[in-house]
CSV table of C-alpha atoms and ligand atoms in Angstrom, one decimal:
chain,number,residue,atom,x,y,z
X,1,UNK,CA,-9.7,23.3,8.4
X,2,UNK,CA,-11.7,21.2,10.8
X,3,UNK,CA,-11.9,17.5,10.3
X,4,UNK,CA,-15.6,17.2,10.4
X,5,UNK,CA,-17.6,15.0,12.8
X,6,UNK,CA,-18.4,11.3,11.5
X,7,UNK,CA,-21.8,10.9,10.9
X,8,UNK,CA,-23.0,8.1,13.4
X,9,UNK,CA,-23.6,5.5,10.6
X,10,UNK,CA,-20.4,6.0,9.1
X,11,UNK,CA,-18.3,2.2,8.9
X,12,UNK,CA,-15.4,2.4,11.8
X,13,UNK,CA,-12.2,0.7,10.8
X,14,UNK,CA,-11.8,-3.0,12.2
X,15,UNK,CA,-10.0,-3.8,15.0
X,16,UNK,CA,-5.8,-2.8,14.7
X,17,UNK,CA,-3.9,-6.0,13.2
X,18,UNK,CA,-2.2,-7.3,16.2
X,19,UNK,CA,0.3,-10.2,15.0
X,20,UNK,CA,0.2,-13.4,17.0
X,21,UNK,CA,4.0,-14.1,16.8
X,22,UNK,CA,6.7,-11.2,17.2
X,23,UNK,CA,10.5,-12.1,16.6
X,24,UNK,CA,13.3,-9.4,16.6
X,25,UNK,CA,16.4,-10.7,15.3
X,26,UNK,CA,19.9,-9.7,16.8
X,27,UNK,CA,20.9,-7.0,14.8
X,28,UNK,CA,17.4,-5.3,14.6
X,29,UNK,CA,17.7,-5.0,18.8
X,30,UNK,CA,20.4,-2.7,18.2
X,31,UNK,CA,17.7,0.2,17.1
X,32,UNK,CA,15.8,1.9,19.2
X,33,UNK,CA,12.3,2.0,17.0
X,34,UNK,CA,12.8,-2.1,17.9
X,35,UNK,CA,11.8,-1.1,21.3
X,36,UNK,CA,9.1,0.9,20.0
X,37,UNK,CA,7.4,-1.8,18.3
X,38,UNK,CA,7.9,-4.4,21.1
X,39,UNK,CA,6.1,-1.7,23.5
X,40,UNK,CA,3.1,-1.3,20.1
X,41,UNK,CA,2.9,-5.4,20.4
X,42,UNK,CA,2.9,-6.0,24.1
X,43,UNK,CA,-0.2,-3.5,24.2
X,44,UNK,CA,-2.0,-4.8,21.2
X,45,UNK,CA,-1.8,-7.8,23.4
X,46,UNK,CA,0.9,-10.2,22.0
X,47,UNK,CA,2.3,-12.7,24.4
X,48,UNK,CA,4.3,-14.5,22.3
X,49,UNK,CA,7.7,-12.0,21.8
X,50,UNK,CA,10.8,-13.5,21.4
X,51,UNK,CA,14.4,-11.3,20.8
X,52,UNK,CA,16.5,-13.8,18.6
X,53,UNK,CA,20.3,-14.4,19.4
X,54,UNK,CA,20.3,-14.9,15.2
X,55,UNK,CA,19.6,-12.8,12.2
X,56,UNK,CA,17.6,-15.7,10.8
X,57,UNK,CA,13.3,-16.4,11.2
X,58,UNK,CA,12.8,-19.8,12.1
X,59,UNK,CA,9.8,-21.5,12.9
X,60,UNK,CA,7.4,-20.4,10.3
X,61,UNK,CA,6.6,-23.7,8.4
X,62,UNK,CA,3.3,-25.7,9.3
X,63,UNK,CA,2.7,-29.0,8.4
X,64,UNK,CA,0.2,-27.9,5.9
X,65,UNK,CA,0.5,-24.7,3.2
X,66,UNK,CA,-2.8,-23.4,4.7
X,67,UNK,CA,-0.8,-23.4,8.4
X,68,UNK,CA,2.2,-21.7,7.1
X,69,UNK,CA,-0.3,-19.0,5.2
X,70,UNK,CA,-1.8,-18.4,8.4
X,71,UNK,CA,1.1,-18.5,10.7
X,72,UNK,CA,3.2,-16.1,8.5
X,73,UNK,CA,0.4,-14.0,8.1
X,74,UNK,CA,0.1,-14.1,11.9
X,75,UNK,CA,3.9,-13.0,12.3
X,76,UNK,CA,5.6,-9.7,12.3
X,77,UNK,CA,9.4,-10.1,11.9
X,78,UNK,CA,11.7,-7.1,13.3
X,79,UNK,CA,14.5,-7.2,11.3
X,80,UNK,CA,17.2,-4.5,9.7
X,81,UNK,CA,16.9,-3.7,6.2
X,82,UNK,CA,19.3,-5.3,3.2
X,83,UNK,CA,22.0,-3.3,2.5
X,84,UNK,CA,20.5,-2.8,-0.7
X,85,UNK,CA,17.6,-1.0,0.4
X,86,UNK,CA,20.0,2.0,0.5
X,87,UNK,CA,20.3,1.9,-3.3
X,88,UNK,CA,16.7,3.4,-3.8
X,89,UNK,CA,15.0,2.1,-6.9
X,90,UNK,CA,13.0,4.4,-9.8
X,91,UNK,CA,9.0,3.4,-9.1
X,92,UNK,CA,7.2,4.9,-12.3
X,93,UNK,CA,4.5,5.7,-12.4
X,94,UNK,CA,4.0,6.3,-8.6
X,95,UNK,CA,6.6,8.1,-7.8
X,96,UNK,CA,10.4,9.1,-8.3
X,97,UNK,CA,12.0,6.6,-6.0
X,98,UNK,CA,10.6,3.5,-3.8
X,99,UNK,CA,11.2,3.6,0.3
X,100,UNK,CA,10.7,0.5,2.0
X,101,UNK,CA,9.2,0.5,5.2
X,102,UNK,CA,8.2,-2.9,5.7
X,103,UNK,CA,7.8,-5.7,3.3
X,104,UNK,CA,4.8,-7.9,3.6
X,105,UNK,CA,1.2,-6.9,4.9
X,106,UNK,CA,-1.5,-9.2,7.3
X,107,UNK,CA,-4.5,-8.8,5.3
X,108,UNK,CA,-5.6,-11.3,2.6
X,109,UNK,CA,-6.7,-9.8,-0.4
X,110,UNK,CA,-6.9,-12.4,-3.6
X,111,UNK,CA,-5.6,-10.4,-5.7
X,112,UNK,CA,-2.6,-9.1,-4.0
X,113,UNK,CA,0.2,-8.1,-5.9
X,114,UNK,CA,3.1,-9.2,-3.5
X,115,UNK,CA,2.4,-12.5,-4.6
X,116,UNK,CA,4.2,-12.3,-7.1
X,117,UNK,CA,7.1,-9.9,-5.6
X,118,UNK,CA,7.7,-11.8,-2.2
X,119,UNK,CA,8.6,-15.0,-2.1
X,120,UNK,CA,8.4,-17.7,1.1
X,121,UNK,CA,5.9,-17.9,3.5
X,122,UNK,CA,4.2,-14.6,3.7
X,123,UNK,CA,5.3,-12.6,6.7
X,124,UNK,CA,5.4,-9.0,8.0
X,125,UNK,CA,9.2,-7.5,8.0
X,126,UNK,CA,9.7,-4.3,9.3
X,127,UNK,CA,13.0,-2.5,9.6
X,128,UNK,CA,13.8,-1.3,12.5
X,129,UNK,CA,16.5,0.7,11.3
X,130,UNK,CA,14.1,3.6,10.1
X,131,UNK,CA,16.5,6.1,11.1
X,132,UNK,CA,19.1,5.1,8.5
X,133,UNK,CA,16.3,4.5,5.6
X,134,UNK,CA,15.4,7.8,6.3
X,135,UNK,CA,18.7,9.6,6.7
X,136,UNK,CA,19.4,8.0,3.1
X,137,UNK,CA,16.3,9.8,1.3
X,138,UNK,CA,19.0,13.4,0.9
X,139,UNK,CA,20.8,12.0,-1.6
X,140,UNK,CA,18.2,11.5,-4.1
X,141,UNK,CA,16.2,14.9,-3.7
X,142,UNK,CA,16.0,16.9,-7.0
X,143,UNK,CA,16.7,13.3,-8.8
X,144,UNK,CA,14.1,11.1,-10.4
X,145,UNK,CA,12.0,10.9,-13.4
X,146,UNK,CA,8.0,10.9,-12.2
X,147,UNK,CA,8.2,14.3,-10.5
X,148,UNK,CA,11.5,15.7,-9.6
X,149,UNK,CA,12.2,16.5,-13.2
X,150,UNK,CA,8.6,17.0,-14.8
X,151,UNK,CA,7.7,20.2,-16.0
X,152,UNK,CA,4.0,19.2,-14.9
X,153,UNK,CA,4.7,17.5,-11.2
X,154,UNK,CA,8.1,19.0,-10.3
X,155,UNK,CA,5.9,21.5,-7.6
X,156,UNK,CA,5.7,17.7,-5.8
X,157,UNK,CA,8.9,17.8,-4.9
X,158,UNK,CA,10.8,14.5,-5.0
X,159,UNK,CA,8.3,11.4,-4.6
X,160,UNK,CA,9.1,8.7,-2.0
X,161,UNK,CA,6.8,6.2,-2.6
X,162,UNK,CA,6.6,3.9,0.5
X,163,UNK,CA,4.2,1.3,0.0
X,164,UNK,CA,5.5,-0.7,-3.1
X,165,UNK,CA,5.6,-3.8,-0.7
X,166,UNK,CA,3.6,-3.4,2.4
X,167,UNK,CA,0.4,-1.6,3.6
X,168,UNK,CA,2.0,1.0,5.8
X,169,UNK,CA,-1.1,2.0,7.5
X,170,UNK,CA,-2.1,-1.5,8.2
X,171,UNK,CA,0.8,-2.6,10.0
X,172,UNK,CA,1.2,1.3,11.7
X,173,UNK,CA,-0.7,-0.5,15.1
X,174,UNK,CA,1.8,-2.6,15.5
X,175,UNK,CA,5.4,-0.6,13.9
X,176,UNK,CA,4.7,3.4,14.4
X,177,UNK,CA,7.3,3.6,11.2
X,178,UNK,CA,4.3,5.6,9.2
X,179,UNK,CA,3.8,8.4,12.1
X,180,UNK,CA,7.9,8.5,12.5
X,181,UNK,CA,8.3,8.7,8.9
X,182,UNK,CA,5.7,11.4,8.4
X,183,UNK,CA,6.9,13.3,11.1
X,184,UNK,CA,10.5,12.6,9.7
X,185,UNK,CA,9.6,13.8,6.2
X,186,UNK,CA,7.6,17.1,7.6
X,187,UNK,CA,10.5,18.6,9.4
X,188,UNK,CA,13.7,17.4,8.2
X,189,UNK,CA,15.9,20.4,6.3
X,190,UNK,CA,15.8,18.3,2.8
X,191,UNK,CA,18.3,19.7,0.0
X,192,UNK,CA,14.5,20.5,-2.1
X,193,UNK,CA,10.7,19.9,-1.9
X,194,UNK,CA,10.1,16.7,-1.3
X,195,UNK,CA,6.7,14.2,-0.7
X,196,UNK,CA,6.3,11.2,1.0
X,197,UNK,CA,3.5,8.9,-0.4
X,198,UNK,CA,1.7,6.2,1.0
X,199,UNK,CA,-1.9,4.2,-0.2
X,200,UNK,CA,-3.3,1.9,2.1
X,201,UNK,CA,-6.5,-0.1,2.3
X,202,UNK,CA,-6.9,0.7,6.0
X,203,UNK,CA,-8.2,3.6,7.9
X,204,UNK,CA,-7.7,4.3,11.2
X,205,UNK,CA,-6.0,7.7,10.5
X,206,UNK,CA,-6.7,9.4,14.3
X,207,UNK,CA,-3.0,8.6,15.4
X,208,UNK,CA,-1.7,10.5,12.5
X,209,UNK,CA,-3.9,13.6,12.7
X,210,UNK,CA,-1.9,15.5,15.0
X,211,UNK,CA,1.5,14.3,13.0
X,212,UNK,CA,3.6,17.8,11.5
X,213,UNK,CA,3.1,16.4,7.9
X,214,UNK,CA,3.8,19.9,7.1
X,215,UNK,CA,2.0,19.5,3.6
X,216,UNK,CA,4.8,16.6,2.8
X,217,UNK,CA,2.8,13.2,2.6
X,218,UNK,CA,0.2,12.1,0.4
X,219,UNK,CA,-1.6,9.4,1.8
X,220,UNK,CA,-3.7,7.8,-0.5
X,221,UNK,CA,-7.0,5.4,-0.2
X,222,UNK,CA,-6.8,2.6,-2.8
X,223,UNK,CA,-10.7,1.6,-3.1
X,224,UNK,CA,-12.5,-0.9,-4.5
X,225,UNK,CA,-16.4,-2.1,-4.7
X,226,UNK,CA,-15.7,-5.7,-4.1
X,227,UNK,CA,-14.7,-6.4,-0.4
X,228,UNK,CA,-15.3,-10.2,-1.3
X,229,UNK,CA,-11.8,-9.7,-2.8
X,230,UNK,CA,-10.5,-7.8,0.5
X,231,UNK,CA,-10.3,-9.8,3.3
X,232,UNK,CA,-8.9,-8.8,6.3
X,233,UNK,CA,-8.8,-4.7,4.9
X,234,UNK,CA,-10.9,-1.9,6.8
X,235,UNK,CA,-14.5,-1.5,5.3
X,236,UNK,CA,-14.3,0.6,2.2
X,237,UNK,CA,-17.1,3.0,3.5
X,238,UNK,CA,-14.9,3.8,6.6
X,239,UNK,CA,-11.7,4.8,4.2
X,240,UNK,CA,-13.8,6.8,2.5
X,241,UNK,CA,-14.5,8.1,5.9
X,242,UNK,CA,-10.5,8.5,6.7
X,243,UNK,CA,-9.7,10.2,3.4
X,244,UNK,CA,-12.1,13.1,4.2
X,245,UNK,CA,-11.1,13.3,8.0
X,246,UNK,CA,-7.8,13.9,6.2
X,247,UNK,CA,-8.9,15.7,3.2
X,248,UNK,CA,-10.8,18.1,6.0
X,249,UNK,CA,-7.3,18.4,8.3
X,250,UNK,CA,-5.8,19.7,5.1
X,251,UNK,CA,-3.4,17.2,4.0
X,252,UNK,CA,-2.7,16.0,0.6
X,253,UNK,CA,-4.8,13.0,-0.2
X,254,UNK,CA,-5.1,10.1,-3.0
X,255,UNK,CA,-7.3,7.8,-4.2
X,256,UNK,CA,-6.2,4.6,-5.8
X,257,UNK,CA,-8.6,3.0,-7.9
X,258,UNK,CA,-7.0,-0.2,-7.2
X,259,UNK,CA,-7.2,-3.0,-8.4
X,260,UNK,CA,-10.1,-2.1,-11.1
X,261,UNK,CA,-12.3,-5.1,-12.1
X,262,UNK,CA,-15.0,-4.9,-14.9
X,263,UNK,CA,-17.8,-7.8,-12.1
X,264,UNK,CA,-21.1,-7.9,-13.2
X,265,UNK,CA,-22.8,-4.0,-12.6
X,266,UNK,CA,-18.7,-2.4,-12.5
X,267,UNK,CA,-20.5,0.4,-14.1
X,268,UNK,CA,-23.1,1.5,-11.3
X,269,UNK,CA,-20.7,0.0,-8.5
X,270,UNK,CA,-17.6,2.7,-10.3
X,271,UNK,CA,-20.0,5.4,-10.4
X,272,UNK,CA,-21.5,5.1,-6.6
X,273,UNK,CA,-18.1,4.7,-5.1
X,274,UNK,CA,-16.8,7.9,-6.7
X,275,UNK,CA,-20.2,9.3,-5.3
X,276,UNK,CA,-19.3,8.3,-2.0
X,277,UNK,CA,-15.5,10.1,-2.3
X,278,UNK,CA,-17.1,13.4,-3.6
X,279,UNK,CA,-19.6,13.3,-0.5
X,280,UNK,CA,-16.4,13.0,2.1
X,281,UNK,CA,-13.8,15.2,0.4
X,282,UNK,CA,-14.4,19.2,0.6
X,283,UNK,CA,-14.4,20.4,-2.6
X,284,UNK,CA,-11.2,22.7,-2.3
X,285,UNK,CA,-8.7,19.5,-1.0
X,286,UNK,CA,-5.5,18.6,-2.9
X,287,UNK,CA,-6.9,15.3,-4.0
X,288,UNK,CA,-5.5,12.9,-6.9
X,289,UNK,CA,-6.3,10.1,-8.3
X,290,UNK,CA,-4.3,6.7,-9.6
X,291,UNK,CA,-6.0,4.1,-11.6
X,292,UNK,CA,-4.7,0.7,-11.7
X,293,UNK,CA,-6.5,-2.2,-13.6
X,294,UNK,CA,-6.5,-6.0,-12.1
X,295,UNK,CA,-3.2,-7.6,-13.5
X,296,UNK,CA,-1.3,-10.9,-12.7
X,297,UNK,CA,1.4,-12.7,-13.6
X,298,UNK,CA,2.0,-16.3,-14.1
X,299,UNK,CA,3.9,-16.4,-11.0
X,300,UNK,CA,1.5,-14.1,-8.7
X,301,UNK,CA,-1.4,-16.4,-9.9
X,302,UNK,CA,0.1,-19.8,-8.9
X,303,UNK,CA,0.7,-18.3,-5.6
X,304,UNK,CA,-2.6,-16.8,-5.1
X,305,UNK,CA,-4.6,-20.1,-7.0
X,306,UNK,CA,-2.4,-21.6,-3.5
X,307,UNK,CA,-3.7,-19.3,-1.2
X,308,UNK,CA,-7.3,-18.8,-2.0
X,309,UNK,CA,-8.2,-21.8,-3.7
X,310,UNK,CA,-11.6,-20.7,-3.8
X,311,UNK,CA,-11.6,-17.2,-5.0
X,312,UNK,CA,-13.8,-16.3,-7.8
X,313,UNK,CA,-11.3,-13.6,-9.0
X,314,UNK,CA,-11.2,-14.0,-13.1
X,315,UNK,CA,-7.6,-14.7,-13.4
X,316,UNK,CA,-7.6,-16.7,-16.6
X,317,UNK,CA,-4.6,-15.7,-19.3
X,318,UNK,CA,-6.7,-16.9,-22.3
X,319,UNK,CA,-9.0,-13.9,-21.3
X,320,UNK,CA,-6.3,-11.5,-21.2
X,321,UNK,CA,-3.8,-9.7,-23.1
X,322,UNK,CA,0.2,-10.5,-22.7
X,323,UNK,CA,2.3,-7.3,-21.9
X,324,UNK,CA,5.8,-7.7,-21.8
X,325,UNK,CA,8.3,-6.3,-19.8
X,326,UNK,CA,11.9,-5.0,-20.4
X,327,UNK,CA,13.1,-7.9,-19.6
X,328,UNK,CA,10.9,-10.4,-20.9
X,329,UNK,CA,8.6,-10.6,-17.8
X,330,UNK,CA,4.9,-11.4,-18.8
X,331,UNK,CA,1.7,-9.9,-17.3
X,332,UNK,CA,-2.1,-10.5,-18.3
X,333,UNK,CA,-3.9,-7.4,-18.6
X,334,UNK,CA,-7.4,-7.1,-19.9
X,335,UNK,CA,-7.7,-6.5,-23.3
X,336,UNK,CA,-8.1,-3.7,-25.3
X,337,UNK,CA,-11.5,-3.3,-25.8
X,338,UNK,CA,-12.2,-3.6,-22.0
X,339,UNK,CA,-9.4,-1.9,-21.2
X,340,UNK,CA,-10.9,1.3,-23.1
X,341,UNK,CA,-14.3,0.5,-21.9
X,342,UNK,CA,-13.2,0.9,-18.2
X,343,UNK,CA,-10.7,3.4,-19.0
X,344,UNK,CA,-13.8,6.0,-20.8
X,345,UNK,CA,-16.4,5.7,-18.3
X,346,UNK,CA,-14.3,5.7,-15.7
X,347,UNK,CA,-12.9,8.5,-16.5
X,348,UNK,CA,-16.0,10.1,-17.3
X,349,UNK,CA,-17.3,9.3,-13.8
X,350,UNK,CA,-14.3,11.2,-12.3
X,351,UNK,CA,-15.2,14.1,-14.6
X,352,UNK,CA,-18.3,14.4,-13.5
X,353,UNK,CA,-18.1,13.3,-9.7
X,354,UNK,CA,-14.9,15.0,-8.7
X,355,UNK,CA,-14.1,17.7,-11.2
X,356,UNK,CA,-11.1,19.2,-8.8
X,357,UNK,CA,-9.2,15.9,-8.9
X,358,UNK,CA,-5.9,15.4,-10.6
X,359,UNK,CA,-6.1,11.9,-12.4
X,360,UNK,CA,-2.3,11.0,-12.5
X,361,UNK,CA,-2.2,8.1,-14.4
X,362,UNK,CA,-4.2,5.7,-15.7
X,363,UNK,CA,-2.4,1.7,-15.7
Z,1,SF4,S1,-3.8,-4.5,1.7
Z,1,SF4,FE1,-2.5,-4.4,-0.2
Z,1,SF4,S2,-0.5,-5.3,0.4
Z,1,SF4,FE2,-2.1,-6.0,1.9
Z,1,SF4,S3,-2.9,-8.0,1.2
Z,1,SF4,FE3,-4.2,-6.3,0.3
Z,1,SF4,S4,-3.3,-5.8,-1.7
Z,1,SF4,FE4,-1.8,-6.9,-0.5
């Protein structure tokens, strides 16, 4: 299929993120997709590249919180991944198994949920050992508990979900690990089906159009109808615009209702979004969709209450309901009777706007 030409009005993404500050530690300058992201940086226009004789990122700390926010955010830090990372880790109800990428993302959105995953100033890692993280993904095909061994999902193939903590598309200006990874997971000789997945709240998709995907990534759109929350994220209207470019080209696509917050009109504001999606996706594309309601926990709110002093984001536990993890970890969800009030009209709204979407879970 054809991507279809964007109608002149259609919102363009921003401007790529371009980090102020680059540092590639010792070890990571022993891989070549280092190299490749120095070469992204120096032509987004960073002057201020500096290859470490240490493993260790110095230099972050302002004098002030708000100048370490903003100088972290600023930085992208080319390291090579924890040994760890080669242990993957189960990611229900996303996907079979979690891929890390990168950790950290340059946009500031008030409720983000790395707050309360990363800890320290927050910066952009990326691994520049991609090769390795990828050659590691064999050993769990035909393994995992979200697709891989669902009667319903198992024609997925094995999920790699690769945005638990980062934006991949966000960052791709500056890394090109999304494209290599895509292009990885397209043509590699895996042991079984496979799919790599990826939501993003960006949307400049050109560079990956041309990408042999091969039907094995899911990229999918997380939307929302309150930029104010978004800062520093592509204009929603132009993801909408990237997940039908895509949608068109014929790859699997996603949306991500994410995070979903009952504001003042949530009903009209729900129902015109999911308007807007049906208007930019043909009607025969593989499309799902993932619901995700606002959540935080006590840790992710004293980091964010740091961060955006000023946000008007509800985030008040007396308001919410306690849900417990395994082990003992608290988050505030909304409450029952809003959580079935969002949950049935969303729902219905789906129904109705985009009857051939698959809605794969509902959180
Ligand atoms: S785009 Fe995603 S990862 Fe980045 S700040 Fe926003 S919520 Fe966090």
């Amino acid at each position: 299929m054809a991507a279809p030409a964007r109608p002149a009005a259609t919102p363009r993404p921003h401007k790529p993120w371009a980090p102020k500050h680059v540092r590639v530690t010792r070890a990571a300058q022993e891989h070549a997709h280092a190299d490749e992201i120095v070469r992204r940086c120096e032509a987004l226009g960073c002057d201020d590249i500096e290859l470490l004789k240490v493993d260790r990122i110095t230099g972050v700390k302002g004098e002030t919180e708000r100048e370490t926010y903003a100088r972290a955010k600023a930085t992208l830090a080319v390291v090579v991944s924890p040994d760890s990372a080669r242990k993957l880790d189960p990611i229900p109800p996303s996907a079979d198994w979690r891929v890390d990428l990168a950790r950290g993302c340059p946009a500031h959105c008030q409720y983000c949920y790395l707050a309360g995953s990363l800890s320290g100033p927050p910066i952009t890692r990326v691994y520049a050992d991609l090769d390795r993280i990828l050659a590691n993904l064999d050993a769990y095909v035909g393994q995992g508990h979200v697709t891989s061994t669902s009667q319903a999902r198992a024609h997925e193939g094995t999920t790699f979900e690769a945005s638990c903590y980062t934006d991949p598309l966000g960052i791709e200006p500056a890394t090109g690990s999304l494209a290599a990874a895509i292009a990885y997971v397209g043509t590699h000789s895996f042991p079984g089906p496979v799919q790599l997945r990826a939501t993003t709240k960006f949307a400049d998709v050109d560079p990956l159009l041309d990408l042999p995907h091969h039907g094995r990534t899911r990229l999918r759109f997380s939307l929302s109808p309150w930029p104010r929350y978004e800062g520093g994220t592509d204009p929603v209207g132009a993801r909408v615009a990237a997940l039908g470019t895509l949608a068109s080209a014929g790859w699997p696509v996603g949306v991500t209702l994410a995070p979903i917050i009952p504001d003042g009109g949530w009903e009209v504001a729900y129902a015109s979004l999911l308007e807007d999606v049906a208007a930019a996706v043909p009607a025969d594309a593989d499309l799902t969709i993932e619901c995700i309601t606002h959540r935080f926990t006590p840790g992710s709110r004293e980091t964010l209450e740091t961060w955006y002093p000023a946000s008007k984001l509800e985030m008040d536990p007396e308001q919410r309901k306690e849900k417990r993890g395994k082990f003992g970890s608290v988050k505030h969800v909304y409450p029952n009777d809003v959580m079935d009030h969002l949950r049935s009209t969303i729902t219905d709204q789906i129904e109705e706007q985009l009857p051939q979407a698959r809605v794969l879970y509902w959180t």
